[in-house]
PDB file of C-alpha atoms in Angstrom:
ATOM      1  CA  UNK A  30       0.000   0.000   0.000  1.00  0.00           C
ATOM      2  CA  UNK A  31       1.069   3.609  -0.551  1.00  0.00           C
ATOM      3  CA  UNK A  32       1.537   5.710   2.577  1.00  0.00           C
ATOM      4  CA  UNK A  33       0.590   9.364   2.060  1.00  0.00           C
ATOM      5  CA  UNK A  34      -0.149  10.568   5.586  1.00  0.00           C
ATOM      6  CA  UNK A  35       1.510   9.841   8.928  1.00  0.00           C
ATOM      7  CA  UNK A  36       0.194  10.367  12.435  1.00  0.00           C
ATOM      8  CA  UNK A  37       2.695  10.902  15.246  1.00  0.00           C
ATOM      9  CA  UNK A  38       1.523  10.508  18.837  1.00  0.00           C
ATOM     10  CA  UNK A  39       3.721  12.327  21.341  1.00  0.00           C
ATOM     11  CA  UNK A  40       5.330  15.705  20.628  1.00  0.00           C
ATOM     12  CA  UNK A  41       8.452  15.225  22.737  1.00  0.00           C
ATOM     13  CA  UNK A  42      12.034  14.908  21.541  1.00  0.00           C
ATOM     14  CA  UNK A  43      11.417  11.757  19.497  1.00  0.00           C
ATOM     15  CA  UNK A  44       7.945  12.698  18.252  1.00  0.00           C
ATOM     16  CA  UNK A  45       8.920  16.107  16.930  1.00  0.00           C
ATOM     17  CA  UNK A  46      11.986  14.580  15.248  1.00  0.00           C
ATOM     18  CA  UNK A  47       9.847  11.945  13.523  1.00  0.00           C
ATOM     19  CA  UNK A  48       7.351  14.610  12.402  1.00  0.00           C
ATOM     20  CA  UNK A  49      10.286  16.676  11.087  1.00  0.00           C
ATOM     21  CA  UNK A  50      11.745  13.952   8.841  1.00  0.00           C
ATOM     22  CA  UNK A  51       8.348  12.689   7.666  1.00  0.00           C
ATOM     23  CA  UNK A  52       7.251  16.172   6.584  1.00  0.00           C
ATOM     24  CA  UNK A  53      10.554  16.813   4.778  1.00  0.00           C
ATOM     25  CA  UNK A  54      10.085  13.515   2.914  1.00  0.00           C
ATOM     26  CA  UNK A  55       6.728  14.696   1.594  1.00  0.00           C
ATOM     27  CA  UNK A  56       4.273  13.010   3.969  1.00  0.00           C
ATOM     28  CA  UNK A  57       1.309  14.903   5.418  1.00  0.00           C
ATOM     29  CA  UNK A  58       1.842  14.764   9.190  1.00  0.00           C
ATOM     30  CA  UNK A  59      -0.676  14.945  12.036  1.00  0.00           C
ATOM     31  CA  UNK A  60       1.185  15.509  15.317  1.00  0.00           C
ATOM     32  CA  UNK A  61      -0.788  14.705  18.460  1.00  0.00           C
ATOM     33  CA  UNK A  62      -0.167  15.295  22.155  1.00  0.00           C
ATOM     34  CA  UNK A  63      -2.236  15.766  25.313  1.00  0.00           C
ATOM     35  CA  UNK A  64      -0.737  19.246  25.860  1.00  0.00           C
ATOM     36  CA  UNK A  65      -1.205  22.297  23.623  1.00  0.00           C
ATOM     37  CA  UNK A  66       2.001  23.768  25.062  1.00  0.00           C
ATOM     38  CA  UNK A  67       3.913  20.633  24.050  1.00  0.00           C
ATOM     39  CA  UNK A  68       2.554  20.894  20.511  1.00  0.00           C
ATOM     40  CA  UNK A  69       3.542  24.569  20.221  1.00  0.00           C
ATOM     41  CA  UNK A  70       7.019  23.805  21.588  1.00  0.00           C
ATOM     42  CA  UNK A  71       7.377  20.902  19.134  1.00  0.00           C
ATOM     43  CA  UNK A  72       6.494  23.032  16.101  1.00  0.00           C
ATOM     44  CA  UNK A  73       8.923  25.726  17.271  1.00  0.00           C
ATOM     45  CA  UNK A  74      11.646  23.095  17.694  1.00  0.00           C
ATOM     46  CA  UNK A  75      10.997  21.628  14.233  1.00  0.00           C
ATOM     47  CA  UNK A  76      11.120  25.102  12.690  1.00  0.00           C
ATOM     48  CA  UNK A  77      14.402  25.882  14.475  1.00  0.00           C
ATOM     49  CA  UNK A  78      15.983  22.577  13.450  1.00  0.00           C
ATOM     50  CA  UNK A  79      14.917  22.993   9.820  1.00  0.00           C
ATOM     51  CA  UNK A  80      16.287  26.542   9.851  1.00  0.00           C
ATOM     52  CA  UNK A  81      19.607  25.088  10.963  1.00  0.00           C
ATOM     53  CA  UNK A  82      19.465  22.679   8.007  1.00  0.00           C
ATOM     54  CA  UNK A  83      18.796  25.611   5.657  1.00  0.00           C
ATOM     55  CA  UNK A  84      21.780  27.541   7.070  1.00  0.00           C
ATOM     56  CA  UNK A  85      23.991  24.503   6.433  1.00  0.00           C
ATOM     57  CA  UNK A  86      22.572  24.166   2.917  1.00  0.00           C
ATOM     58  CA  UNK A  87      21.250  20.680   3.663  1.00  0.00           C
ATOM     59  CA  UNK A  88      17.755  21.707   2.542  1.00  0.00           C
ATOM     60  CA  UNK A  89      16.367  24.721   0.655  1.00  0.00           C
ATOM     61  CA  UNK A  90      14.192  27.426   2.185  1.00  0.00           C
ATOM     62  CA  UNK A  91      11.392  26.270  -0.133  1.00  0.00           C
ATOM     63  CA  UNK A  92      11.711  22.673   1.126  1.00  0.00           C
ATOM     64  CA  UNK A  93      11.504  23.922   4.706  1.00  0.00           C
ATOM     65  CA  UNK A  94       8.430  26.036   3.955  1.00  0.00           C
ATOM     66  CA  UNK A  95       6.697  23.126   2.194  1.00  0.00           C
ATOM     67  CA  UNK A  96       7.513  20.715   5.040  1.00  0.00           C
ATOM     68  CA  UNK A  97       6.276  23.067   7.780  1.00  0.00           C
ATOM     69  CA  UNK A  98       3.059  23.458   5.780  1.00  0.00           C
ATOM     70  CA  UNK A  99       2.528  19.688   5.878  1.00  0.00           C
ATOM     71  CA  UNK A 100       2.530  19.509   9.690  1.00  0.00           C
ATOM     72  CA  UNK A 101      -0.825  19.770  11.445  1.00  0.00           C
ATOM     73  CA  UNK A 102      -1.169  19.564  15.225  1.00  0.00           C
ATOM     74  CA  UNK A 103      -4.132  18.275  17.202  1.00  0.00           C
ATOM     75  CA  UNK A 104      -5.159  17.359  20.734  1.00  0.00           C
ATOM     76  CA  UNK A 105      -7.791  14.958  19.346  1.00  0.00           C
ATOM     77  CA  UNK A 106      -6.764  11.341  18.786  1.00  0.00           C
ATOM     78  CA  UNK A 107      -9.597  10.690  16.277  1.00  0.00           C
ATOM     79  CA  UNK A 108      -7.870  13.044  13.807  1.00  0.00           C
ATOM     80  CA  UNK A 109      -4.737  10.911  13.982  1.00  0.00           C
ATOM     81  CA  UNK A 110      -6.830   7.884  13.072  1.00  0.00           C
ATOM     82  CA  UNK A 111      -7.467   9.221   9.572  1.00  0.00           C
ATOM     83  CA  UNK A 112      -3.801   8.775   8.576  1.00  0.00           C
ATOM     84  CA  UNK A 113      -2.316   5.809   6.694  1.00  0.00           C
ATOM     85  CA  UNK A 114       0.405   5.074   9.233  1.00  0.00           C
ATOM     86  CA  UNK A 115       0.623   5.963  12.934  1.00  0.00           C
ATOM     87  CA  UNK A 116       3.865   6.169  14.908  1.00  0.00           C
ATOM     88  CA  UNK A 117       3.370   6.093  18.672  1.00  0.00           C
ATOM     89  CA  UNK A 118       6.236   8.027  20.279  1.00  0.00           C
ATOM     90  CA  UNK A 119       4.981   8.481  23.829  1.00  0.00           C
ATOM     91  CA  UNK A 120       6.931   7.843  27.022  1.00  0.00           C
ATOM     92  CA  UNK A 121       8.597   4.429  27.466  1.00  0.00           C
ATOM     93  CA  UNK A 122       5.794   3.083  29.667  1.00  0.00           C
ATOM     94  CA  UNK A 123       3.882  -0.004  28.573  1.00  0.00           C
ATOM     95  CA  UNK A 124       0.581   0.915  30.250  1.00  0.00           C
ATOM     96  CA  UNK A 125       0.621   4.376  28.659  1.00  0.00           C
ATOM     97  CA  UNK A 126       1.160   2.798  25.244  1.00  0.00           C
ATOM     98  CA  UNK A 127      -1.702   0.328  25.801  1.00  0.00           C
ATOM     99  CA  UNK A 128      -4.079   3.196  26.606  1.00  0.00           C
ATOM    100  CA  UNK A 129      -3.018   5.106  23.495  1.00  0.00           C
ATOM    101  CA  UNK A 130      -3.614   2.171  21.154  1.00  0.00           C
ATOM    102  CA  UNK A 131      -6.893   1.201  22.804  1.00  0.00           C
ATOM    103  CA  UNK A 132      -8.091   4.803  22.419  1.00  0.00           C
ATOM    104  CA  UNK A 133      -7.103   4.823  18.749  1.00  0.00           C
ATOM    105  CA  UNK A 134      -8.780   1.588  17.660  1.00  0.00           C
ATOM    106  CA  UNK A 135     -12.329   2.995  17.199  1.00  0.00           C
ATOM    107  CA  UNK A 136     -11.033   5.802  14.965  1.00  0.00           C
ATOM    108  CA  UNK A 137      -8.514   4.223  12.599  1.00  0.00           C
ATOM    109  CA  UNK A 138      -9.133   3.168   9.007  1.00  0.00           C
ATOM    110  CA  UNK A 139      -9.116  -0.514   7.958  1.00  0.00           C
ATOM    111  CA  UNK A 140      -5.797  -0.128   6.110  1.00  0.00           C
ATOM    112  CA  UNK A 141      -3.986   1.968   8.775  1.00  0.00           C
ATOM    113  CA  UNK A 142      -0.654   0.568   9.952  1.00  0.00           C
ATOM    114  CA  UNK A 143       0.139   0.971  13.645  1.00  0.00           C
ATOM    115  CA  UNK A 144       3.747   1.259  14.811  1.00  0.00           C
ATOM    116  CA  UNK A 145       5.575   2.056  18.020  1.00  0.00           C
ATOM    117  CA  UNK A 146       8.845   3.931  18.458  1.00  0.00           C
ATOM    118  CA  UNK A 147       9.474   1.932  21.628  1.00  0.00           C
ATOM    119  CA  UNK A 148      13.137   1.332  22.340  1.00  0.00           C
ATOM    120  CA  UNK A 149      12.667  -1.907  24.305  1.00  0.00           C
ATOM    121  CA  UNK A 150       9.067  -3.089  24.863  1.00  0.00           C
ATOM    122  CA  UNK A 151       7.715  -6.249  23.221  1.00  0.00           C
ATOM    123  CA  UNK A 152       6.093  -5.479  19.875  1.00  0.00           C
ATOM    124  CA  UNK A 153       4.104  -8.734  20.015  1.00  0.00           C
ATOM    125  CA  UNK A 154       2.659  -7.749  23.393  1.00  0.00           C
ATOM    126  CA  UNK A 155       1.736  -4.230  22.254  1.00  0.00           C
ATOM    127  CA  UNK A 156       0.204  -5.593  19.034  1.00  0.00           C
ATOM    128  CA  UNK A 157      -1.941  -8.055  20.988  1.00  0.00           C
ATOM    129  CA  UNK A 158      -3.850  -5.138  22.516  1.00  0.00           C
ATOM    130  CA  UNK A 159      -4.966  -3.901  19.100  1.00  0.00           C
ATOM    131  CA  UNK A 160      -7.405  -5.135  16.462  1.00  0.00           C
ATOM    132  CA  UNK A 161      -4.641  -5.603  13.852  1.00  0.00           C
ATOM    133  CA  UNK A 162      -1.522  -7.390  15.101  1.00  0.00           C
ATOM    134  CA  UNK A 163      -0.668  -8.256  11.482  1.00  0.00           C
ATOM    135  CA  UNK A 164      -0.498  -4.507  10.695  1.00  0.00           C
ATOM    136  CA  UNK A 165       1.585  -3.605  13.743  1.00  0.00           C
ATOM    137  CA  UNK A 166       5.368  -3.349  14.095  1.00  0.00           C
ATOM    138  CA  UNK A 167       8.218  -1.586  15.845  1.00  0.00           C
ATOM    139  CA  UNK A 168       9.514   1.543  14.107  1.00  0.00           C
ATOM    140  CA  UNK A 169      12.420   2.628  16.305  1.00  0.00           C
ATOM    141  CA  UNK A 170      14.169   5.851  15.323  1.00  0.00           C
ATOM    142  CA  UNK A 171      17.447   6.949  16.895  1.00  0.00           C
ATOM    143  CA  UNK A 172      17.891  10.276  18.690  1.00  0.00           C
ATOM    144  CA  UNK A 173      18.280  12.940  17.309  1.00  0.00           C
ATOM    145  CA  UNK A 174      15.997  11.738  14.521  1.00  0.00           C
ATOM    146  CA  UNK A 175      16.963  14.261  11.799  1.00  0.00           C
ATOM    147  CA  UNK A 176      20.673  13.381  12.161  1.00  0.00           C
ATOM    148  CA  UNK A 177      20.749   9.656  12.906  1.00  0.00           C
ATOM    149  CA  UNK A 178      20.639   7.375   9.873  1.00  0.00           C
ATOM    150  CA  UNK A 179      19.423   4.156  11.510  1.00  0.00           C
ATOM    151  CA  UNK A 180      15.864   2.910  12.012  1.00  0.00           C
ATOM    152  CA  UNK A 181      15.234  -0.446  13.699  1.00  0.00           C
ATOM    153  CA  UNK A 182      12.299  -2.334  12.139  1.00  0.00           C
ATOM    154  CA  UNK A 183      10.909  -4.938  14.532  1.00  0.00           C
ATOM    155  CA  UNK A 184       8.285  -7.472  13.514  1.00  0.00           C
ATOM    156  CA  UNK A 185       5.942  -8.917  16.094  1.00  0.00           C
ATOM    157  CA  UNK A 186       5.032 -12.590  15.824  1.00  0.00           C
ATOM    158  CA  UNK A 187       1.968 -11.692  13.699  1.00  0.00           C
ATOM    159  CA  UNK A 188       3.371  -8.845  11.549  1.00  0.00           C
ATOM    160  CA  UNK A 189       2.728  -9.563   7.860  1.00  0.00           C
ATOM    161  CA  UNK A 190       5.194  -8.942   5.053  1.00  0.00           C
ATOM    162  CA  UNK A 191       3.090  -6.202   3.440  1.00  0.00           C
ATOM    163  CA  UNK A 192       3.369  -4.139   6.633  1.00  0.00           C
ATOM    164  CA  UNK A 193       7.117  -4.715   6.865  1.00  0.00           C
ATOM    165  CA  UNK A 194       7.647  -3.736   3.220  1.00  0.00           C
ATOM    166  CA  UNK A 195       5.541  -0.580   3.612  1.00  0.00           C
ATOM    167  CA  UNK A 196       7.640   0.529   6.599  1.00  0.00           C
ATOM    168  CA  UNK A 197      10.881  -0.390   4.824  1.00  0.00           C
ATOM    169  CA  UNK A 198       9.820   1.795   1.872  1.00  0.00           C
ATOM    170  CA  UNK A 199       9.317   4.718   4.261  1.00  0.00           C
ATOM    171  CA  UNK A 200      12.782   4.253   5.760  1.00  0.00           C
ATOM    172  CA  UNK A 201      14.276   4.303   2.254  1.00  0.00           C
ATOM    173  CA  UNK A 202      12.303   7.433   1.332  1.00  0.00           C
ATOM    174  CA  UNK A 203      13.657   9.123   4.479  1.00  0.00           C
ATOM    175  CA  UNK A 204      17.179   8.325   3.210  1.00  0.00           C
ATOM    176  CA  UNK A 205      17.854   6.262   6.318  1.00  0.00           C
ATOM    177  CA  UNK A 206      19.080   2.691   6.776  1.00  0.00           C
ATOM    178  CA  UNK A 207      16.880  -0.062   8.205  1.00  0.00           C
ATOM    179  CA  UNK A 208      18.160  -2.701  10.606  1.00  0.00           C
ATOM    180  CA  UNK A 209      15.725  -5.604  10.971  1.00  0.00           C
ATOM    181  CA  UNK A 210      15.547  -6.842  14.549  1.00  0.00           C
ATOM    182  CA  UNK A 211      13.776  -9.781  16.164  1.00  0.00           C
ATOM    183  CA  UNK A 212      11.240  -9.037  18.874  1.00  0.00           C
ATOM    184  CA  UNK A 213      13.394  -9.640  21.950  1.00  0.00           C
ATOM    185  CA  UNK A 214      13.854  -7.162  24.833  1.00  0.00           C
ATOM    186  CA  UNK A 215      15.581  -3.902  23.742  1.00  0.00           C
ATOM    187  CA  UNK A 216      16.128  -5.223  20.179  1.00  0.00           C
ATOM    188  CA  UNK A 217      19.669  -4.559  18.823  1.00  0.00           C
ATOM    189  CA  UNK A 218      20.918  -1.061  19.668  1.00  0.00           C
ATOM    190  CA  UNK A 219      19.697  -0.815  23.246  1.00  0.00           C
ATOM    191  CA  UNK A 220      20.436  -4.477  24.006  1.00  0.00           C
ATOM    192  CA  UNK A 221      24.102  -3.518  23.540  1.00  0.00           C
ATOM    193  CA  UNK A 222      24.179   0.202  24.417  1.00  0.00           C
ATOM    194  CA  UNK A 223      22.167   0.454  27.641  1.00  0.00           C
ATOM    195  CA  UNK A 224      23.993  -2.365  29.511  1.00  0.00           C
ATOM    196  CA  UNK A 225      27.234  -0.530  28.622  1.00  0.00           C
ATOM    197  CA  UNK A 226      25.811   2.628  30.212  1.00  0.00           C
ATOM    198  CA  UNK A 227      24.656   0.572  33.212  1.00  0.00           C
ATOM    199  CA  UNK A 228      28.184  -0.828  33.572  1.00  0.00           C
ATOM    200  CA  UNK A 229      29.543   2.730  33.516  1.00  0.00           C
ATOM    201  CA  UNK A 230      27.125   3.496  36.367  1.00  0.00           C
ATOM    202  CA  UNK A 231      28.513   0.515  38.312  1.00  0.00           C
ATOM    203  CA  UNK A 232      32.055   1.736  37.610  1.00  0.00           C
ATOM    204  CA  UNK A 233      31.062   5.073  39.169  1.00  0.00           C
ATOM    205  CA  UNK A 234      29.078   3.420  42.000  1.00  0.00           C
ATOM    206  CA  UNK A 235      32.033   1.237  42.990  1.00  0.00           C
ATOM    207  CA  UNK A 236      34.466   4.161  42.948  1.00  0.00           C
ATOM    208  CA  UNK A 237      36.634   2.858  40.101  1.00  0.00           C
ATOM    209  CA  UNK A 238      36.516   6.325  38.522  1.00  0.00           C
ATOM    210  CA  UNK A 239      34.602   9.577  38.774  1.00  0.00           C
ATOM    211  CA  UNK A 240      32.205  10.925  36.122  1.00  0.00           C
ATOM    212  CA  UNK A 241      34.879  12.910  34.279  1.00  0.00           C
ATOM    213  CA  UNK A 242      37.436  10.097  34.213  1.00  0.00           C
ATOM    214  CA  UNK A 243      34.913   7.454  33.055  1.00  0.00           C
ATOM    215  CA  UNK A 244      33.689   9.628  30.190  1.00  0.00           C
ATOM    216  CA  UNK A 245      37.204  10.703  29.205  1.00  0.00           C
ATOM    217  CA  UNK A 246      38.377   7.072  29.265  1.00  0.00           C
ATOM    218  CA  UNK A 247      35.694   5.947  26.814  1.00  0.00           C
ATOM    219  CA  UNK A 248      35.983   8.992  24.541  1.00  0.00           C
ATOM    220  CA  UNK A 249      39.764   8.864  24.284  1.00  0.00           C
ATOM    221  CA  UNK A 250      40.353   5.160  24.900  1.00  0.00           C
ATOM    222  CA  UNK A 251      37.524   3.711  22.780  1.00  0.00           C
ATOM    223  CA  UNK A 252      36.992   6.652  20.398  1.00  0.00           C
ATOM    224  CA  UNK A 253      33.352   7.123  21.457  1.00  0.00           C
ATOM    225  CA  UNK A 254      31.964  10.551  20.463  1.00  0.00           C
ATOM    226  CA  UNK A 255      30.304  10.892  23.890  1.00  0.00           C
ATOM    227  CA  UNK A 256      31.172   9.295  27.218  1.00  0.00           C
ATOM    228  CA  UNK A 257      28.621   6.768  28.536  1.00  0.00           C
ATOM    229  CA  UNK A 258      27.469   8.967  31.441  1.00  0.00           C
ATOM    230  CA  UNK A 259      27.176  12.032  29.208  1.00  0.00           C
ATOM    231  CA  UNK A 260      25.187   9.891  26.779  1.00  0.00           C
ATOM    232  CA  UNK A 261      22.955   8.623  29.590  1.00  0.00           C
ATOM    233  CA  UNK A 262      22.111  12.234  30.486  1.00  0.00           C
ATOM    234  CA  UNK A 263      21.300  12.905  26.828  1.00  0.00           C
ATOM    235  CA  UNK A 264      19.011   9.854  26.562  1.00  0.00           C
ATOM    236  CA  UNK A 265      17.392  10.434  29.967  1.00  0.00           C
ATOM    237  CA  UNK A 266      18.261   8.401  33.050  1.00  0.00           C
ATOM    238  CA  UNK A 267      14.617   7.382  33.483  1.00  0.00           C
ATOM    239  CA  UNK A 268      14.638   5.913  29.968  1.00  0.00           C
ATOM    240  CA  UNK A 269      17.927   4.079  30.640  1.00  0.00           C
ATOM    241  CA  UNK A 270      16.492   2.624  33.845  1.00  0.00           C
ATOM    242  CA  UNK A 271      13.246   1.609  32.119  1.00  0.00           C
ATOM    243  CA  UNK A 272      15.185  -0.259  29.415  1.00  0.00           C
ATOM    244  CA  UNK A 273      17.403  -2.006  31.984  1.00  0.00           C
ATOM    245  CA  UNK A 274      14.254  -3.135  33.816  1.00  0.00           C
ATOM    246  CA  UNK A 275      12.790  -4.479  30.552  1.00  0.00           C
ATOM    247  CA  UNK A 276      16.028  -6.423  29.944  1.00  0.00           C
ATOM    248  CA  UNK A 277      16.178  -7.700  33.527  1.00  0.00           C
ATOM    249  CA  UNK A 278      12.511  -8.741  33.598  1.00  0.00           C
ATOM    250  CA  UNK A 279      12.411 -10.107  30.058  1.00  0.00           C
ATOM    251  CA  UNK A 280      15.655 -12.114  30.061  1.00  0.00           C
ATOM    252  CA  UNK A 281      15.841 -13.029  33.774  1.00  0.00           C
ATOM    253  CA  UNK A 282      19.626 -12.657  33.824  1.00  0.00           C
ATOM    254  CA  UNK A 283      21.393 -10.932  36.729  1.00  0.00           C
ATOM    255  CA  UNK A 284      23.863  -9.284  34.357  1.00  0.00           C
ATOM    256  CA  UNK A 285      21.016  -6.889  33.469  1.00  0.00           C
ATOM    257  CA  UNK A 286      20.407  -5.784  37.086  1.00  0.00           C
ATOM    258  CA  UNK A 287      20.031  -1.987  37.071  1.00  0.00           C
ATOM    259  CA  UNK A 288      22.767  -0.199  38.999  1.00  0.00           C
ATOM    260  CA  UNK A 289      21.444   1.088  42.371  1.00  0.00           C
ATOM    261  CA  UNK A 290      23.088   4.458  41.688  1.00  0.00           C
ATOM    262  CA  UNK A 291      21.127   4.825  38.447  1.00  0.00           C
ATOM    263  CA  UNK A 292      17.943   4.048  40.374  1.00  0.00           C
ATOM    264  CA  UNK A 293      18.852   6.630  43.032  1.00  0.00           C
ATOM    265  CA  UNK A 294      19.405   9.377  40.455  1.00  0.00           C
ATOM    266  CA  UNK A 295      16.011   8.647  38.903  1.00  0.00           C
ATOM    267  CA  UNK A 296      14.326   8.632  42.326  1.00  0.00           C
ATOM    268  CA  UNK A 297      15.884  12.039  42.980  1.00  0.00           C
ATOM    269  CA  UNK A 298      14.439  13.374  39.729  1.00  0.00           C
ATOM    270  CA  UNK A 299      17.930  13.862  38.329  1.00  0.00           C
ATOM    271  CA  UNK A 300      17.079  12.576  34.865  1.00  0.00           C
ATOM    272  CA  UNK A 301      19.837  14.242  32.835  1.00  0.00           C
ATOM    273  CA  UNK A 302      19.652  17.162  30.441  1.00  0.00           C
ATOM    274  CA  UNK A 303      15.869  17.410  30.449  1.00  0.00           C
ATOM    275  CA  UNK A 304      15.786  18.049  34.212  1.00  0.00           C
ATOM    276  CA  UNK A 305      19.038  20.081  34.238  1.00  0.00           C
ATOM    277  CA  UNK A 306      20.754  17.531  36.514  1.00  0.00           C
ATOM    278  CA  UNK A 307      21.955  13.993  36.081  1.00  0.00           C
ATOM    279  CA  UNK A 308      25.525  12.749  36.079  1.00  0.00           C
ATOM    280  CA  UNK A 309      26.261  16.354  35.151  1.00  0.00           C
ATOM    281  CA  UNK A 310      24.730  19.589  36.458  1.00  0.00           C
ATOM    282  CA  UNK A 311      23.536  21.685  33.504  1.00  0.00           C
ATOM    283  CA  UNK A 312      22.292  24.728  35.415  1.00  0.00           C
ATOM    284  CA  UNK A 313      25.421  26.813  34.863  1.00  0.00           C
ATOM    285  CA  UNK A 314      27.346  27.909  31.771  1.00  0.00           C
ATOM    286  CA  UNK A 315      29.147  24.570  31.519  1.00  0.00           C
ATOM    287  CA  UNK A 316      28.086  21.051  32.536  1.00  0.00           C
ATOM    288  CA  UNK A 317      29.713  20.109  35.872  1.00  0.00           C
ATOM    289  CA  UNK A 318      30.039  16.470  37.050  1.00  0.00           C
ATOM    290  CA  UNK A 319      27.842  15.676  40.045  1.00  0.00           C
ATOM    291  CA  UNK A 320      30.194  12.968  41.358  1.00  0.00           C
TER     292      UNK A 320
END
């Protein structure tokens, strides 16, 4: 089937990035959130990011203007249901995702494909709470969406080939690369990345090194563009903890036990950049390590 319109549920960092690339690729986009302020902030962020692309001559001013004109915002889920493909990009909480899909079901068209941008939750389980598990799959973009070239495509046990091929065609049209992953906890990227971050937390927790030395060691010793603790702050410590819990619960292996220090930071509300404090304090001119 040909996808012409895309609904995006959740106007946060991932949702506005997905809306950005979809609109630039020529899709009509309906961006939905429960907060009008979040929708306004998302449109402003998309406009700013596209302006940056114009200044770097990555896109033309005309392309930006056309793309911004394709983005419609709404607080009403039924409007999202009229699109050909829906990407759920809400918080990494399974119950929240269930409620979103259950609320959508009465309003979607027979041909509409449902997808989730989840970074770790079972696609088969999410699909089972809908009326179309064969037209449901994981569509996991990397952050920041406009810059990162990879999209993980995850089939649930019931996902049909037509749905997979339709999503693969979208990835190609976005000029990104698809990595097909099996439906196991955290898929490919986060199955490898988040335990590394968790191990960095243990290295800090056990006093092997402080925040600055751990990040410097991995940047200079392993040629990583960001240190693992800096990256954790960028992702969000609550998201890192949620993924570690999915791995621990889903695979029942003690090597995936979340670091108690990571849990403590999340309990304190120190979630990283988005809360201005995490492994670094972002409230001043320069980030300062908190340990």
